[in-house]
Coordinates of N, CA, C and O in Angstrom, one line a residue:
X65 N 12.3 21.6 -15.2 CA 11.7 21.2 -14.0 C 11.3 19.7 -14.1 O 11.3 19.0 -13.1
X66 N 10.9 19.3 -15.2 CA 10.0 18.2 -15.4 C 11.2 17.3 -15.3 O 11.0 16.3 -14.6
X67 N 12.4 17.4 -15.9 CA 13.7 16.6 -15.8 C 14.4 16.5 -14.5 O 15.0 15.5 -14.1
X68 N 14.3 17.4 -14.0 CA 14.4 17.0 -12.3 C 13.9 16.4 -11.5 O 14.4 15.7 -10.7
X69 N 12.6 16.7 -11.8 CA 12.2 16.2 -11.0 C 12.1 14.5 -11.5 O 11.8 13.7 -10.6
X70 N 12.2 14.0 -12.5 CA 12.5 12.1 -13.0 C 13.7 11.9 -12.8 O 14.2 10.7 -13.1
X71 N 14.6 12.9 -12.2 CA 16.1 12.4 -11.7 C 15.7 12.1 -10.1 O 16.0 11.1 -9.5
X72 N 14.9 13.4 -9.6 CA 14.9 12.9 -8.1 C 14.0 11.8 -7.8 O 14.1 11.3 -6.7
X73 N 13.3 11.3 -8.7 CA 12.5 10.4 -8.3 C 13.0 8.8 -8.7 O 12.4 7.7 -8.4
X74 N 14.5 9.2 -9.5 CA 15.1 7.7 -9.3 C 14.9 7.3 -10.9 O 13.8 6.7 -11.1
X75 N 15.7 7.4 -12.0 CA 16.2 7.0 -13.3 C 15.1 5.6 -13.3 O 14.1 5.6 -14.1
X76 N 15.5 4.2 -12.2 CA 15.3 3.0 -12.8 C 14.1 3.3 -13.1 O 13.6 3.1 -14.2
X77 N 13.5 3.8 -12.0 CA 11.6 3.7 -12.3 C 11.2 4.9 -12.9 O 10.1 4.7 -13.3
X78 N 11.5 6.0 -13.2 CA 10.7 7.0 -13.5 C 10.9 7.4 -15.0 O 10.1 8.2 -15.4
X79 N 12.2 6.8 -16.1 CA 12.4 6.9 -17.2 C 11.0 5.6 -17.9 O 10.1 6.1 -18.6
X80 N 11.0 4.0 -17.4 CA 9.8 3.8 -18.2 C 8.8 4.4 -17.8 O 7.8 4.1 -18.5
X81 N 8.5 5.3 -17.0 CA 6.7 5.2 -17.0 C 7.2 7.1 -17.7 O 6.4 7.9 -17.3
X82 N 8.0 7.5 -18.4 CA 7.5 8.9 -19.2 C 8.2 7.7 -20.4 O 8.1 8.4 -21.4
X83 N 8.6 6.8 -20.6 CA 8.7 6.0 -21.9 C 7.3 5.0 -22.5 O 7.1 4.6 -23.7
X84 N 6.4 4.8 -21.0 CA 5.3 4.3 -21.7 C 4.4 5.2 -21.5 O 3.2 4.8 -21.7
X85 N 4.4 6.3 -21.1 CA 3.6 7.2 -21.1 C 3.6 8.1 -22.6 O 2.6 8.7 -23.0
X86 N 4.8 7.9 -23.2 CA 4.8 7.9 -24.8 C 3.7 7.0 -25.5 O 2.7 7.3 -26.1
X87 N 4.4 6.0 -25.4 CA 3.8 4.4 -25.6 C 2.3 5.0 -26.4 O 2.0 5.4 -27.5
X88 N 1.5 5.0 -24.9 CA 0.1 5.0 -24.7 C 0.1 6.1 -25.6 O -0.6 5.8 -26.6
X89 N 0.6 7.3 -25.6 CA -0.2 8.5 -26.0 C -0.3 8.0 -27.5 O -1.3 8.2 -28.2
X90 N 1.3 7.3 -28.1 CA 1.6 6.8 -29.3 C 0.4 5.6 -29.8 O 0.4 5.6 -31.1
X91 N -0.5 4.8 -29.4 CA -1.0 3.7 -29.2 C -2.4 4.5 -29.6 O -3.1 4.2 -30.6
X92 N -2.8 5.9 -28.5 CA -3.9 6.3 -28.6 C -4.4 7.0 -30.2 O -5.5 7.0 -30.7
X93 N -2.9 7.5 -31.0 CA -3.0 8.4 -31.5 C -2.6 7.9 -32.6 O -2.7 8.7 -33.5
X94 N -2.1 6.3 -33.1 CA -2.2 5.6 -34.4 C -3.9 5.2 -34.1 O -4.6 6.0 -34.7
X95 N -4.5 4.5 -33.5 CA -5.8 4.4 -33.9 C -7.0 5.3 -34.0 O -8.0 4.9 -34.5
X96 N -6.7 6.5 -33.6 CA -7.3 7.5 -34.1 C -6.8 7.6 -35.8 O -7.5 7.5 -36.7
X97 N -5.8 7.8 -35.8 CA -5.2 7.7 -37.5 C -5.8 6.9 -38.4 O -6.6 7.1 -39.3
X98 N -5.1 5.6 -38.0 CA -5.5 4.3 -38.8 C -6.6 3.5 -39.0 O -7.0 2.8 -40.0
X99 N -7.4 3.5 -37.5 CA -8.7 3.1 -37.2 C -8.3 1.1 -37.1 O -9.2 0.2 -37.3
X100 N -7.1 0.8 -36.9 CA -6.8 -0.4 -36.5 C -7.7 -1.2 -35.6 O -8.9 -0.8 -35.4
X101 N -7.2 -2.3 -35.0 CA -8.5 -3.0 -34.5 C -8.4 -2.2 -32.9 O -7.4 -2.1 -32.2
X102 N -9.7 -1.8 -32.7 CA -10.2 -1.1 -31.3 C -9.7 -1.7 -30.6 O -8.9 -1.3 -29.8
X103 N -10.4 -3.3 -30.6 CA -10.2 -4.3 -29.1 C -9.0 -4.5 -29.0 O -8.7 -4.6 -27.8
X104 N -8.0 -4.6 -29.9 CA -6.9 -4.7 -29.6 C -5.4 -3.5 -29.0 O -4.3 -3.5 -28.5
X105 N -6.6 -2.3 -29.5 CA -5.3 -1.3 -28.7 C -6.1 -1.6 -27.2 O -5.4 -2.1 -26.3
X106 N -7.2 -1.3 -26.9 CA -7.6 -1.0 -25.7 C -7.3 -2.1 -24.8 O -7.2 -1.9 -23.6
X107 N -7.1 -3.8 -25.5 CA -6.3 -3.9 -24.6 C -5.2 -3.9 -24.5 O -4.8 -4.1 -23.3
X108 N -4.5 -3.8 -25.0 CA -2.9 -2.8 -24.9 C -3.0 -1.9 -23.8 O -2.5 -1.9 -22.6
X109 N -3.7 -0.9 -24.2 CA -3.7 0.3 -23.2 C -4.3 -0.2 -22.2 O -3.9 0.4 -21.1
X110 N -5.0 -1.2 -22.1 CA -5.3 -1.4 -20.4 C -4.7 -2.5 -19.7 O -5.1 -2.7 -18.6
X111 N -3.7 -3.3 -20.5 CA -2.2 -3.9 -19.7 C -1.4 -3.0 -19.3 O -1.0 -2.9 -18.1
X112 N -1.1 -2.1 -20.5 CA 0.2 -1.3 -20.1 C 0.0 -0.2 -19.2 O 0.9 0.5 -19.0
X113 N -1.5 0.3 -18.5 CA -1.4 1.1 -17.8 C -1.8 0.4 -16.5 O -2.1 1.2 -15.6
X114 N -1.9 -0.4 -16.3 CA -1.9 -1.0 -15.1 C -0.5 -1.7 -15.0 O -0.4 -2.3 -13.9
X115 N 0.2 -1.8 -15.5 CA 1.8 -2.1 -15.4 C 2.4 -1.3 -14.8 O 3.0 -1.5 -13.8
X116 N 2.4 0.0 -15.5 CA 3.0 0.9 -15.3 C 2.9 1.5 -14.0 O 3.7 2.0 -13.3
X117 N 1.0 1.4 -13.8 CA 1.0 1.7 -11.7 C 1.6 1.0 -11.3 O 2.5 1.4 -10.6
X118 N 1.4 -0.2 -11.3 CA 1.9 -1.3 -11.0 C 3.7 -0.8 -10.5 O 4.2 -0.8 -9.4
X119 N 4.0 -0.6 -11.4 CA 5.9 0.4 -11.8 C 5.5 1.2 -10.5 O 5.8 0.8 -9.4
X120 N 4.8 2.0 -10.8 CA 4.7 3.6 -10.0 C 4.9 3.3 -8.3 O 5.5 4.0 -7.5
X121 N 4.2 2.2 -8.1 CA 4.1 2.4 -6.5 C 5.2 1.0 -6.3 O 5.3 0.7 -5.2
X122 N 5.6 0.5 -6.8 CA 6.6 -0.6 -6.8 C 8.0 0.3 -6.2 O 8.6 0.0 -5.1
X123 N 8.4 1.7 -7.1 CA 9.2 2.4 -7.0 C 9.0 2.9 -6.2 O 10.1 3.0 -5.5
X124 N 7.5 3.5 -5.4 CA 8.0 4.0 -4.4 C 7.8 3.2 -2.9 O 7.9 3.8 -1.8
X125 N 7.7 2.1 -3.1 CA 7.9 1.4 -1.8 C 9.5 1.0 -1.6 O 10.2 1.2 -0.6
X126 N 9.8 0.4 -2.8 CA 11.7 0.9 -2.5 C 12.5 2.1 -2.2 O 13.7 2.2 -2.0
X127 N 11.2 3.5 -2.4 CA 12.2 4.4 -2.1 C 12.0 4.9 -0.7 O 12.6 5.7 -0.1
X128 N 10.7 4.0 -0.4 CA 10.7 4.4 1.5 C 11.3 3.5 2.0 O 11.6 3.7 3.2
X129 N 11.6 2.5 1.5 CA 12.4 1.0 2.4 C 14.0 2.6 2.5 O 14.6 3.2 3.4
X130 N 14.0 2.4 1.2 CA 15.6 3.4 1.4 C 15.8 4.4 2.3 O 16.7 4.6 3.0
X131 N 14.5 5.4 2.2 CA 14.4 6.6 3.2 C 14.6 6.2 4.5 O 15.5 6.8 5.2
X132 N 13.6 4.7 5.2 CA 14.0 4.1 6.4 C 14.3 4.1 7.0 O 14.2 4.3 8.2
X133 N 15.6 3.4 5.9 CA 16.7 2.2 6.3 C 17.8 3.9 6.7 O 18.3 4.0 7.8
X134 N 17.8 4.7 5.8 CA 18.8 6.1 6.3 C 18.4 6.5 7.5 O 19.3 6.7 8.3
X135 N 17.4 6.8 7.8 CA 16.8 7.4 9.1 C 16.9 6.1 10.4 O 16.9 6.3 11.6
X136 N 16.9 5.1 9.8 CA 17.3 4.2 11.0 C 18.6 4.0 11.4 O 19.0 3.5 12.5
X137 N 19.8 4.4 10.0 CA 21.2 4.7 10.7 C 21.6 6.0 10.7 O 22.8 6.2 10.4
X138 N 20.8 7.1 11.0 CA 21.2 8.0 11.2 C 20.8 8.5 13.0 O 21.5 9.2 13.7
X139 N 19.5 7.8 13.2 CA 19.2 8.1 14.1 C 17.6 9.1 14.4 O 16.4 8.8 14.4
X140 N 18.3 10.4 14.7 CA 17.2 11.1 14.3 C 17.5 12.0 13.0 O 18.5 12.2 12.4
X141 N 16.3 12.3 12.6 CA 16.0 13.4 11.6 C 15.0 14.4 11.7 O 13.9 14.4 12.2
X142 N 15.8 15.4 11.2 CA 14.6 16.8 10.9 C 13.3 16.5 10.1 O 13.2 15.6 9.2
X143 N 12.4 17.4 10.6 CA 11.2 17.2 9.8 C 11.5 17.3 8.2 O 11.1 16.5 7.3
X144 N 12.3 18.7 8.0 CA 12.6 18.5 6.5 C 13.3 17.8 5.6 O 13.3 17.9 4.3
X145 N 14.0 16.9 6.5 CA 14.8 15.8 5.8 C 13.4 14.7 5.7 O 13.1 14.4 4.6
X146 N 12.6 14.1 6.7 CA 11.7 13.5 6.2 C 11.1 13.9 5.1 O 11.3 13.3 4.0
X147 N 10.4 14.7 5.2 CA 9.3 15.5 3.9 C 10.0 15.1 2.8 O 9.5 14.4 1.9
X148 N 11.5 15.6 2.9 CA 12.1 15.3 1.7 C 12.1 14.4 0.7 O 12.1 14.4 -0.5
X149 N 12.2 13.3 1.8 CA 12.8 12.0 1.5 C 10.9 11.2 0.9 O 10.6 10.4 -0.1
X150 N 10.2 11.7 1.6 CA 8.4 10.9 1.4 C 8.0 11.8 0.1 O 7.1 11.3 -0.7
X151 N 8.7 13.1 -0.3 CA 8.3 13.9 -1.8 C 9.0 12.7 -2.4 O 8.3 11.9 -3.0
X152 N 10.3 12.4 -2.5 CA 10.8 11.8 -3.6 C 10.1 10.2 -3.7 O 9.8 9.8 -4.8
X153 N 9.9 9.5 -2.7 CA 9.2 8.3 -2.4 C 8.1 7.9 -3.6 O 7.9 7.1 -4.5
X154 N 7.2 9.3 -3.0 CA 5.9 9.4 -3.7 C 6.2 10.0 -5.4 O 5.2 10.6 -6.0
X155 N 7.2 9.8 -6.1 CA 7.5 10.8 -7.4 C 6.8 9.5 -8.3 O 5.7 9.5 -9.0
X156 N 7.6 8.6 -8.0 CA 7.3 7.4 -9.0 C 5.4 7.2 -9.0 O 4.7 6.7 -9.9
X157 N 4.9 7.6 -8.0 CA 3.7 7.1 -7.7 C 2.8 8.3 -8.5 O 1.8 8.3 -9.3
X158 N 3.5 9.1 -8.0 CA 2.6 10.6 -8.7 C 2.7 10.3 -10.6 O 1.7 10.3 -11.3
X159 N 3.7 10.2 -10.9 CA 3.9 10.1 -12.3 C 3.2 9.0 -12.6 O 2.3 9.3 -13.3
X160 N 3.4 7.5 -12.3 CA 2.8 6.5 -12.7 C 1.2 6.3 -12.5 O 0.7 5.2 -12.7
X161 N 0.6 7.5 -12.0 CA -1.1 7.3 -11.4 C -1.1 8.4 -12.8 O -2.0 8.1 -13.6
X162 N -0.3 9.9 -13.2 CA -0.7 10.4 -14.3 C -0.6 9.3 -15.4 O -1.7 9.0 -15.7
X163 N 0.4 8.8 -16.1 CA 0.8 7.7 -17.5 C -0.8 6.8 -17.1 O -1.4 6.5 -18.1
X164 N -1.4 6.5 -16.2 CA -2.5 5.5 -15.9 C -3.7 6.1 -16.2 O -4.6 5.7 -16.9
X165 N -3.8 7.3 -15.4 CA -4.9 8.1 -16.0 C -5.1 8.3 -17.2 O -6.2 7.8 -17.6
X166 N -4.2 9.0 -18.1 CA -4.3 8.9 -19.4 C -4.4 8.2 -20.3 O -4.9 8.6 -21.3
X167 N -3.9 6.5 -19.8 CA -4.4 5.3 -20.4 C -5.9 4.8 -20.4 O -6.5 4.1 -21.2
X168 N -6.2 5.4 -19.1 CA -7.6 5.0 -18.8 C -8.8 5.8 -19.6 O -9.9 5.4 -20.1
X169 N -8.2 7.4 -19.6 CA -9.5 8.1 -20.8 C -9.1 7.9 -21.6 O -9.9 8.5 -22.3
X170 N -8.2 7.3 -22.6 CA -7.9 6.7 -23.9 C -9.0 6.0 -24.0 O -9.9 6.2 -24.8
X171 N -8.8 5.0 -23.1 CA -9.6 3.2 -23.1 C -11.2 4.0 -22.9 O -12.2 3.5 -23.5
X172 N -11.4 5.0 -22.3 CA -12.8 5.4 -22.1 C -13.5 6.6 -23.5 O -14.6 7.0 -23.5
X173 N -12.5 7.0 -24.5 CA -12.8 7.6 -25.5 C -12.9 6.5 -26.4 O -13.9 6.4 -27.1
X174 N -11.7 5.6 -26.5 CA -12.2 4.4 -27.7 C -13.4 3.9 -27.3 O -14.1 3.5 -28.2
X175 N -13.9 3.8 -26.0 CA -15.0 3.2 -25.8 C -16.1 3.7 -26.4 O -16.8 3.2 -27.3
X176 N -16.2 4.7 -25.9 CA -17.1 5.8 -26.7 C -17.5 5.8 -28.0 O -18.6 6.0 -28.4
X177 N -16.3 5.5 -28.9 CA -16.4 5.9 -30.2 C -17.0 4.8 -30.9 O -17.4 4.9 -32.0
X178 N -17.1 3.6 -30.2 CA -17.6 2.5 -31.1 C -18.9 2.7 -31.6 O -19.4 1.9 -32.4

């Protein structure tokens, strides 16, 4: 399910943000290990998860320019062809606000721990 749905929501944008959504978890979970320098993962983690929104809603404003631009050469459309088309729009966005969340209670647990 979970692989379908990063196909429908478009390979370019939706493979990095479950690649830095590794990243981070990878990032969160050597300095728990190693105890490396704090200030420096956290800011890591709070570049790369503001990038990655950054990704998230980037993708889905090209995927409504796309939806659009079809519905403006097609003419009209059914309601379910819309819905359709605004689920997959919003995929990049849905995924890239989860990889950010998760970046963000990282950055708010290292905070904690100092």
């Amino acid at each position: 399910m979970l692989l379908d749905r990063i196909q429908e929501g478009g390979p370019f944008f939706m493979w990095p943000i479950v690649i830095v959504f590794i990243i981070i978890v990878a990032l969160f979970v050597r300095q728990m290990i190693t105890k490396a320098d704090k200030a420096h993962t956290i800011t890591l983690l709070s570049n790369i998860s503001l990038f990655i929104l950054s990704w998230g809603f980037l993708g889905s404003v090209i995927g409504l320019i796309q939806a659009f631009d079809a519905i403006e050469g097609l003419g009209e459309v059914s309601q379910g062809m819309m819905a359709g088309g605004l689920k997959i729009a919003f995929l990049t966005t849905v995924f890239g606000l989860v990889t950010f969340i998760f970046g963000r209670l990282f950055i708010l647990i290292l905070n904690l721990m100092k």
